[in-house]
Short mmCIF file of C-alpha atoms in Angstrom, two decimals:
data_model
loop_
_atom_site.label_atom_id
_atom_site.label_comp_id
_atom_site.label_asym_id
_atom_site.label_seq_id
_atom_site.Cartn_x
_atom_site.Cartn_y
_atom_site.Cartn_z
CA MET A 1 79.48 61.62 -74.57
CA LEU A 2 79.96 58.61 -72.53
CA GLY A 3 77.58 56.42 -70.87
CA CYS A 4 73.43 55.36 -71.53
CA SER A 5 71.41 57.24 -73.65
CA LYS A 6 69.49 58.97 -70.53
CA ASN A 7 73.13 60.66 -70.24
CA GLN A 8 72.90 61.24 -73.87
CA VAL A 9 69.92 63.19 -73.58
CA ASP A 10 71.27 65.07 -70.39
CA ALA A 11 73.75 65.78 -73.05
CA GLU A 12 71.56 67.07 -76.27
CA VAL A 13 69.70 69.38 -73.63
CA MET A 14 73.39 71.19 -72.56
CA LEU A 15 74.00 71.36 -76.33
CA SER A 16 71.09 73.38 -76.60
CA THR A 17 71.67 75.47 -73.66
CA LEU A 18 75.27 76.69 -74.95
CA ARG A 19 74.16 77.53 -78.40
CA GLU A 20 71.14 79.64 -77.38
CA ALA A 21 74.15 81.07 -75.34
CA GLY A 22 75.95 81.63 -78.24
CA MET A 23 78.42 79.72 -78.31
CA GLU A 24 79.92 77.93 -82.01
CA LEU A 25 79.01 73.93 -81.63
CA CYS A 26 81.67 71.78 -82.47
CA SER A 27 82.49 67.96 -82.48
CA GLU A 28 85.99 67.51 -83.45
CA PRO A 29 87.95 68.43 -79.49
CA SER A 30 91.40 70.24 -81.45
CA GLU A 31 89.26 72.19 -83.57
CA SER A 32 87.59 73.80 -79.68
CA ASP A 33 88.20 76.29 -77.16
CA VAL A 34 86.88 74.02 -74.78
CA VAL A 35 85.89 70.32 -74.39
CA VAL A 36 82.44 69.22 -72.34
CA ILE A 37 83.09 65.55 -71.17
CA ASN A 38 79.44 64.58 -70.45
CA THR A 39 80.96 61.48 -68.18
CA CYS A 40 79.06 57.82 -66.68
CA GLY A 41 80.15 56.38 -63.55
CA PHE A 42 77.80 53.39 -63.29
CA ILE A 43 80.54 50.92 -62.78
CA GLU A 44 84.61 50.60 -63.37
CA SER A 45 84.47 50.03 -67.36
CA ALA A 46 82.54 53.35 -67.33
CA LYS A 47 84.12 55.19 -64.99
CA ALA A 48 87.84 54.03 -66.92
CA GLU A 49 86.39 55.08 -69.91
CA ALA A 50 85.38 59.04 -68.78
CA ILE A 51 89.26 59.71 -66.98
CA GLU A 52 90.62 57.99 -70.26
CA ASN A 53 88.93 60.79 -72.05
CA ILE A 54 89.61 63.23 -70.09
CA LEU A 55 93.59 63.08 -69.71
CA GLU A 56 93.49 62.30 -73.41
CA MET A 57 91.86 65.63 -73.40
CA ALA A 58 94.19 66.96 -71.18
CA GLU A 59 96.86 66.47 -73.63
CA LEU A 60 94.91 68.56 -75.86
CA LYS A 61 95.04 70.95 -73.57
CA LYS A 62 98.62 70.33 -72.86
CA GLU A 63 99.97 71.66 -76.45
CA GLY A 64 98.17 73.95 -76.60
CA LYS A 65 95.36 72.90 -78.90
CA ILE A 66 92.07 73.54 -76.79
CA LYS A 67 92.02 75.74 -73.93
CA GLY A 68 89.71 74.34 -70.67
CA ILE A 69 88.11 71.44 -69.83
CA VAL A 70 85.14 70.77 -68.43
CA VAL A 71 84.09 67.67 -67.09
CA SER A 72 80.02 66.64 -66.13
CA GLY A 73 77.45 64.04 -64.92
CA CYS A 74 77.26 61.15 -63.06
CA LEU A 75 81.32 60.71 -62.48
CA SER A 76 82.00 64.52 -61.63
CA GLU A 77 78.81 64.24 -59.08
CA ARG A 78 79.68 60.86 -57.83
CA TYR A 79 83.66 62.01 -57.06
CA ARG A 80 83.67 65.49 -57.03
CA GLU A 81 86.43 66.30 -54.34
CA GLU A 82 88.92 63.41 -56.03
CA LEU A 83 88.57 65.06 -60.11
CA GLN A 84 89.30 68.51 -58.77
CA SER A 85 92.40 67.11 -56.55
CA GLU A 86 93.37 64.34 -58.66
CA LEU A 87 93.19 66.11 -62.11
CA PRO A 88 94.17 69.56 -62.29
CA GLU A 89 94.07 69.65 -65.41
CA ILE A 90 90.49 70.04 -65.54
CA ASP A 91 88.84 73.77 -65.14
CA ALA A 92 85.17 73.24 -64.42
CA VAL A 93 83.60 70.02 -62.92
CA ILE A 94 79.72 70.32 -62.49
CA GLY A 95 76.78 67.85 -60.84
CA VAL A 96 73.66 65.87 -62.11
CA GLY A 97 71.76 69.03 -60.34
CA THR A 98 73.33 71.74 -62.02
CA MET A 99 73.75 71.29 -65.89
CA ASP A 100 72.00 74.39 -66.56
CA ARG A 101 75.01 76.25 -64.57
CA ILE A 102 76.37 74.65 -68.36
CA VAL A 103 77.71 78.18 -70.05
CA GLU A 104 79.06 79.51 -66.52
CA ALA A 105 81.20 76.57 -66.59
CA VAL A 106 82.65 76.93 -69.95
CA ARG A 107 82.92 80.56 -70.35
CA ALA A 108 85.33 79.74 -66.74
CA ALA A 109 87.17 77.01 -68.37
CA ALA A 110 87.77 79.18 -72.02
CA GLY A 111 89.67 82.10 -69.45
CA ALA A 112 91.35 79.68 -67.47
CA GLU A 113 89.56 80.42 -64.02
CA LYS A 114 88.02 77.14 -62.15
CA PHE A 115 85.25 76.48 -61.21
CA SER A 116 82.82 74.24 -59.82
CA ALA A 117 79.26 74.07 -59.32
CA PHE A 118 76.99 71.18 -57.60
CA ASP A 119 73.09 71.26 -55.51
CA CYS A 120 71.10 67.97 -55.09
CA PRO A 121 70.62 65.82 -57.94
CA GLU A 122 66.57 66.20 -57.54
CA ARG A 123 66.84 69.74 -57.42
CA GLY A 124 68.26 69.65 -61.18
CA GLY A 125 66.10 69.98 -64.36
CA LEU A 126 64.38 66.77 -66.17
CA GLY A 127 63.89 68.37 -69.61
CA GLY A 128 64.21 71.17 -71.93
CA LYS A 129 64.78 72.25 -75.58
CA ARG A 130 67.90 69.72 -77.01
CA ILE A 131 70.38 69.19 -79.72
CA LEU A 132 69.59 65.84 -81.29
CA THR A 133 72.80 63.68 -81.31
CA THR A 134 70.79 61.33 -82.73
CA PRO A 135 70.12 60.11 -86.40
CA PRO A 136 67.83 62.62 -87.73
CA TYR A 137 64.60 60.35 -87.76
CA SER A 138 65.42 58.61 -84.38
CA ALA A 139 65.21 60.11 -80.70
CA TYR A 140 65.50 59.41 -76.95
CA LEU A 141 62.35 60.69 -74.87
CA LYS A 142 63.80 60.64 -71.11
CA ILE A 143 61.14 60.04 -69.17
CA SER A 144 62.05 59.90 -65.41
CA ASP A 145 65.26 60.58 -63.70
CA GLY A 146 66.66 58.90 -60.57
CA CYS A 147 65.50 55.72 -58.79
CA ASN A 148 63.93 54.28 -55.50
CA ASN A 149 64.60 50.73 -56.21
CA ARG A 150 67.81 50.95 -54.42
CA CYS A 151 69.39 47.29 -55.27
CA SER A 152 72.20 46.38 -53.46
CA TYR A 153 74.52 46.78 -56.38
CA CYS A 154 73.70 50.10 -57.66
CA ALA A 155 74.97 53.42 -57.33
CA ILE A 156 72.45 55.33 -59.35
CA PRO A 157 70.40 56.10 -56.26
CA ALA A 158 73.05 57.87 -54.68
CA ILE A 159 74.43 59.47 -57.74
CA ARG A 160 70.76 60.80 -59.35
CA GLY A 161 68.62 60.76 -55.83
CA ALA A 162 65.31 59.81 -56.06
CA LEU A 163 62.22 58.96 -59.07
CA ARG A 164 61.36 62.65 -60.51
CA SER A 165 59.16 61.60 -63.13
CA ARG A 166 58.49 64.29 -65.66
CA PRO A 167 54.62 65.17 -66.67
CA LEU A 168 52.67 62.91 -68.87
CA PRO A 169 51.33 66.61 -71.59
CA GLU A 170 55.75 67.88 -71.00
CA LEU A 171 56.82 64.32 -72.27
CA LEU A 172 53.52 64.54 -74.84
CA GLU A 173 54.63 68.48 -76.36
CA GLU A 174 58.30 67.20 -76.46
CA ALA A 175 57.26 63.98 -78.33
CA LYS A 176 55.02 65.70 -80.88
CA TRP A 177 58.27 68.07 -81.04
CA LEU A 178 60.21 65.65 -82.10
CA ALA A 179 57.82 64.10 -84.79
CA GLU A 180 56.93 67.28 -86.22
CA HIS A 181 61.28 67.30 -87.20
CA GLY A 182 61.18 64.15 -88.63
CA VAL A 183 61.96 61.65 -84.93
CA SER A 184 59.37 59.14 -86.46
CA GLU A 185 61.41 55.94 -83.79
CA LEU A 186 61.12 57.13 -80.37
CA THR A 187 62.81 55.33 -76.95
CA LEU A 188 61.38 55.77 -73.78
CA VAL A 189 64.29 55.75 -71.30
CA ALA A 190 64.73 56.43 -68.09
CA GLN A 191 65.74 54.42 -64.51
CA ASP A 192 63.14 51.64 -64.69
CA THR A 193 60.09 53.20 -67.37
CA THR A 194 57.78 50.89 -65.04
CA ARG A 195 57.45 53.07 -62.28
CA TYR A 196 57.02 55.88 -64.42
CA GLY A 197 54.06 58.21 -62.51
CA GLU A 198 54.54 57.13 -59.43
CA ASP A 199 55.89 59.69 -57.38
CA LEU A 200 53.17 62.44 -59.40
CA TYR A 201 49.69 61.05 -59.40
CA GLY A 202 50.13 57.70 -56.86
CA GLU A 203 50.54 55.65 -59.15
CA PRO A 204 52.46 53.62 -62.09
CA ARG A 205 50.87 55.88 -65.34
CA LEU A 206 53.71 53.87 -67.83
CA ALA A 207 50.59 52.50 -69.55
CA PRO A 208 48.30 55.72 -70.28
CA LEU A 209 51.60 57.85 -71.65
CA LEU A 210 52.10 54.89 -74.20
CA ARG A 211 48.66 54.93 -74.95
CA GLU A 212 49.08 58.77 -76.00
CA LEU A 213 51.66 58.64 -77.77
CA CYS A 214 50.41 56.24 -80.32
CA LYS A 215 48.28 59.05 -81.70
CA ILE A 216 50.69 61.52 -82.34
CA GLU A 217 50.85 61.60 -86.18
CA GLY A 218 54.07 60.62 -87.46
CA LEU A 219 55.81 58.36 -84.81
CA HIS A 220 55.98 54.75 -86.76
CA TRP A 221 57.90 52.86 -83.88
CA ILE A 222 57.46 53.20 -79.89
CA ARG A 223 59.76 51.26 -77.86
CA VAL A 224 60.41 51.66 -74.06
CA LEU A 225 63.69 50.22 -72.45
CA TYR A 226 64.63 49.36 -68.55
CA CYS A 227 61.15 48.08 -67.72
CA TYR A 228 61.52 46.12 -64.28
CA ALA A 229 59.82 42.74 -64.62
CA ASP A 230 57.87 42.95 -61.11
CA ARG A 231 55.79 46.06 -62.80
CA LEU A 232 54.71 45.28 -65.96
CA THR A 233 51.29 44.42 -64.84
CA ASP A 234 48.30 43.11 -66.77
CA GLU A 235 47.60 46.64 -68.28
CA LEU A 236 50.73 47.15 -69.31
CA ILE A 237 51.04 43.84 -71.83
CA GLU A 238 47.61 44.62 -73.18
CA VAL A 239 48.78 48.07 -73.78
CA PHE A 240 52.42 46.04 -75.77
CA ALA A 241 49.90 43.99 -76.98
CA THR A 242 47.19 46.08 -78.88
CA GLU A 243 49.17 49.31 -79.64
CA GLU A 244 50.73 48.76 -83.13
CA LYS A 245 53.27 51.78 -83.07
CA LEU A 246 54.44 50.19 -79.44
CA CYS A 247 57.29 48.02 -80.92
CA LYS A 248 56.66 44.11 -79.51
CA TYR A 249 59.74 44.52 -77.51
CA ILE A 250 60.05 44.33 -73.41
CA ASP A 251 64.00 45.24 -72.32
CA MET A 252 63.62 44.08 -68.55
CA PRO A 253 66.86 43.42 -66.95
CA VAL A 254 66.56 39.96 -64.43
CA GLN A 255 70.35 40.23 -63.35
CA HIS A 256 70.09 36.61 -62.63
CA LEU A 257 67.51 33.65 -61.52
CA SER A 258 68.92 32.61 -58.05
CA ASP A 259 65.93 32.89 -55.05
CA ARG A 260 69.47 33.54 -52.97
CA ILE A 261 71.35 36.43 -55.33
CA LEU A 262 68.15 37.47 -56.24
CA LYS A 263 67.72 38.36 -52.70
CA LEU A 264 71.11 39.46 -51.75
CA MET A 265 70.86 41.70 -54.54
CA ASN A 266 67.82 43.25 -53.16
CA ARG A 267 65.36 42.40 -56.94
CA ARG A 268 61.91 42.38 -56.07
CA ASP A 269 61.52 39.34 -57.84
CA THR A 270 61.93 34.71 -58.02
CA LYS A 271 62.87 32.88 -60.00
CA ALA A 272 59.29 31.63 -60.17
CA GLU A 273 57.57 34.51 -60.96
CA ILE A 274 60.17 35.78 -63.70
CA VAL A 275 59.67 32.84 -65.23
CA ALA A 276 56.01 32.96 -64.75
CA LEU A 277 56.36 36.93 -65.69
CA VAL A 278 58.10 35.18 -69.14
CA LYS A 279 55.61 32.54 -70.15
CA LYS A 280 52.55 34.97 -69.49
CA LEU A 281 54.44 37.76 -72.08
CA ARG A 282 54.53 35.03 -74.74
CA GLU A 283 51.48 33.82 -74.64
CA ARG A 284 49.58 36.97 -74.81
CA ILE A 285 52.09 38.51 -77.48
CA PRO A 286 53.68 35.48 -79.80
CA ASP A 287 55.97 38.07 -81.50
CA ILE A 288 57.63 39.41 -78.44
CA THR A 289 61.45 39.83 -78.76
CA LEU A 290 62.61 39.74 -75.00
CA ARG A 291 65.56 40.94 -73.93
CA THR A 292 67.90 41.09 -70.97
CA THR A 293 71.06 42.05 -68.56
CA LEU A 294 72.57 39.89 -65.81
CA ILE A 295 75.06 39.91 -63.94
CA VAL A 296 77.63 37.29 -62.98
CA GLY A 297 80.36 37.06 -59.94
CA PHE A 298 77.37 38.85 -57.63
CA PRO A 299 79.26 38.97 -53.66
CA GLY A 300 78.59 34.67 -52.90
CA GLU A 301 77.37 33.88 -55.37
CA THR A 302 78.62 29.99 -55.87
CA THR A 303 79.03 27.03 -58.42
CA GLU A 304 75.18 26.34 -57.59
CA ASP A 305 74.13 29.67 -58.20
CA PHE A 306 75.61 29.97 -61.24
CA ASN A 307 74.39 26.72 -63.33
CA GLU A 308 71.00 27.79 -61.72
CA LEU A 309 71.41 30.81 -63.64
CA SER A 310 72.73 29.40 -66.25
CA GLU A 311 69.84 26.65 -66.32
CA GLY A 312 67.60 29.56 -66.12
CA VAL A 313 68.77 31.02 -69.40
CA LYS A 314 68.52 28.22 -71.18
CA LEU A 315 65.12 27.93 -69.80
CA LEU A 316 63.68 30.72 -71.03
CA LYS A 317 65.71 31.42 -74.14
CA PHE A 318 65.83 35.51 -74.44
CA ASP A 319 65.83 36.76 -77.58
CA ARG A 320 68.44 39.51 -76.64
CA LEU A 321 71.31 39.13 -73.68
CA GLY A 322 74.00 41.35 -72.10
CA VAL A 323 76.10 39.87 -69.18
CA PHE A 324 77.74 42.21 -66.46
CA CYS A 325 80.70 40.95 -64.27
CA TYR A 326 79.75 42.47 -61.34
CA SER A 327 81.75 45.46 -59.84
CA PRO A 328 81.95 46.28 -56.58
CA GLU A 329 80.74 50.30 -56.13
CA GLU A 330 82.01 52.22 -53.46
CA GLY A 331 79.00 53.21 -51.23
CA THR A 332 76.74 50.45 -52.15
CA PRO A 333 75.86 47.39 -49.89
CA ALA A 334 76.86 45.02 -52.19
CA ALA A 335 80.71 46.87 -52.14
CA GLN A 336 80.32 44.93 -48.12
CA MET A 337 79.42 41.36 -48.89
CA SER A 338 81.78 38.97 -48.34
CA GLY A 339 82.51 35.94 -50.51
CA VAL A 340 83.68 38.07 -52.99
CA VAL A 341 84.22 35.95 -56.87
CA SER A 342 87.39 36.58 -58.05
CA GLU A 343 87.97 38.14 -61.71
CA ARG A 344 88.61 35.30 -63.87
CA THR A 345 85.38 32.94 -62.55
CA LYS A 346 83.82 36.21 -63.53
CA GLU A 347 85.17 36.18 -67.22
CA ARG A 348 84.56 32.71 -67.42
CA ARG A 349 80.83 32.63 -66.56
CA SER A 350 80.40 35.15 -68.71
CA GLU A 351 82.04 33.39 -71.82
CA VAL A 352 79.58 30.85 -70.55
CA ILE A 353 76.20 32.08 -70.99
CA MET A 354 76.85 34.64 -73.80
CA GLU A 355 77.83 30.77 -75.27
CA GLU A 356 74.61 29.77 -74.64
CA GLN A 357 72.71 32.72 -75.54
CA TYR A 358 74.92 32.75 -79.18
CA ALA A 359 73.28 29.00 -79.45
CA ILE A 360 70.12 29.89 -78.33
CA VAL A 361 70.32 33.21 -81.04
CA GLU A 362 71.65 31.06 -83.88
CA GLN A 363 68.20 28.77 -83.12
CA LYS A 364 65.56 31.39 -83.58
CA ASN A 365 67.83 33.63 -86.70
CA ALA A 366 67.53 30.49 -88.63
CA ARG A 367 63.76 30.17 -87.96
CA MET A 368 63.57 33.81 -89.61
CA VAL A 369 65.13 32.77 -92.55
CA GLY A 370 62.24 33.06 -95.43
CA GLN A 371 59.79 36.15 -93.47
CA GLU A 372 59.32 38.53 -94.11
CA ILE A 373 60.47 41.97 -91.62
CA GLU A 374 59.72 45.60 -91.53
CA VAL A 375 63.09 47.45 -91.39
CA LEU A 376 64.36 51.21 -90.82
CA CYS A 377 67.15 52.00 -92.96
CA GLU A 378 70.19 53.54 -91.27
CA GLY A 379 72.26 53.62 -93.95
CA TYR A 380 74.80 52.04 -96.96
CA ASP A 381 77.72 50.37 -96.56
CA ARG A 382 79.85 51.05 -99.65
CA ILE A 383 82.03 48.38 -98.85
CA ALA A 384 79.61 45.51 -98.64
CA GLU A 385 77.70 47.20 -101.35
CA CYS A 386 74.21 46.61 -99.10
CA SER A 387 71.36 48.69 -96.73
CA PHE A 388 71.47 48.13 -93.59
CA GLY A 389 69.08 48.98 -90.47
CA ARG A 390 67.16 47.59 -87.53
CA SER A 391 63.95 45.18 -87.69
CA ARG A 392 61.35 46.30 -84.62
CA ALA A 393 63.11 43.54 -82.45
CA ASP A 394 66.27 45.37 -82.79
CA ALA A 395 66.96 48.79 -79.84
CA PRO A 396 69.38 50.91 -81.40
CA GLU A 397 72.85 50.86 -80.15
CA VAL A 398 72.48 48.01 -78.74
CA ASP A 399 70.96 45.20 -80.94
CA GLY A 400 72.22 43.43 -84.50
CA LYS A 401 71.55 44.83 -87.49
CA VAL A 402 69.49 44.01 -91.03
CA PHE A 403 71.84 43.78 -93.92
CA PHE A 404 69.62 43.88 -97.05
CA THR A 405 70.35 44.09 -100.79
CA GLY A 406 68.04 45.19 -104.18
CA GLY A 407 67.48 49.28 -103.54
CA ARG A 408 69.11 51.64 -101.70
CA PRO A 409 66.33 53.16 -99.95
CA ALA A 410 67.06 56.64 -98.23
CA GLU A 411 67.89 56.79 -94.47
CA GLY A 412 64.81 56.83 -92.49
CA GLU A 413 62.62 55.26 -94.72
CA TYR A 414 60.76 51.73 -93.16
CA VAL A 415 61.06 49.20 -95.64
CA THR A 416 60.18 45.35 -96.03
CA VAL A 417 63.14 43.04 -96.21
CA ARG A 418 63.26 38.95 -96.84
CA VAL A 419 65.25 37.11 -95.12
CA SER A 420 67.56 34.68 -96.75
CA SER A 421 70.41 34.15 -93.97
CA ALA A 422 71.77 34.77 -90.81
CA VAL A 423 75.36 35.57 -89.62
CA ASP A 424 76.06 36.12 -85.81
CA TYR A 425 73.25 38.32 -83.81
CA ASP A 426 72.61 39.67 -87.65
CA LEU A 427 70.19 39.11 -90.45
CA PHE A 428 70.68 39.11 -94.05
CA GLY A 429 68.32 39.76 -97.07
CA GLU A 430 66.50 40.78 -99.91
CA LEU A 431 64.42 44.04 -100.47
CA VAL A 432 60.80 43.31 -101.07
#
């Protein structure tokens, strides 16, 4: 599985479909008859990773260690013709709207037959039975697919189609099932979680969904990713402030802090609005963790634009921050824009932002020393001889860890840790 957590949920649904069809699942490619590669095609680096994986499996096929290769996901949806013509080692290709045909694809590949199936992405299913690939105590809940935001740099609407939300009762049923099967940490994902329900109910319904999820017995932490700043309403902020199970953690990718670049990106925010929102969030929820992502090197980004971004980072002091170098994507308006920024300049600007962010994190982590925090234990490091896990301020896969001694709790157990030090993005402490 490649790509984002939303892609991971799709893969989990396909795994369940394959097992129900009587197929034996195997995690080691060389021990399989057919390998399924669920790809990402969002940015250039993700496409390169997908192609590299396909070529590795092609070598196994050439050596006779596997019989067939199936490619699914965003890359196959976006480059269906190119994949089949330029990579003849691939036996079957299916799009995001035809994931329900994964069994046909695998059977064809096992028989050395060529197979392809594509339909409108918006006709694809949004849910289904899953085989979790996350640790048993943690899972993602995909609440919608597609996107209506039309940011000028983004190919997702062309790949995934328009916003399609899952009915609220269906989501509650799936969340209850997950909780009954041992999941205590639930992370909500979508292309834009804050627009959840607009297509079904005529208005955003993330706030009511969160309140209902917080009532489910067994769920201990509920986290929301991919929030858009312009849709963090007072109602939604109040839910974050008052619901005990809801992690005081908001992931809102603002992308830039220059109004000129934000307009070119077709974003709906201004710098002033973002600054005001951050102030409001911290006033209403003093212990909130704010995460964002930024894009540097967007077409036309001048030194002045970058300096404004840099100063904004130092002003807002996000708790968590990631930077992407702009990647031109075919078919997007930004790919046709003038003012191309060199790769060297992009990399340098990315390094500057991350150096500034590192200084911010150092200051914030220093203030954590002496505090007691709740930690979800994820395992034990035999080499370091300590346990490790995450706090409410750390999302799976993307944020730091908390390492601690003084005991060896079971994986999935929630414990209290007194922080004694910090190194880079990680905290260290003792079990209380």
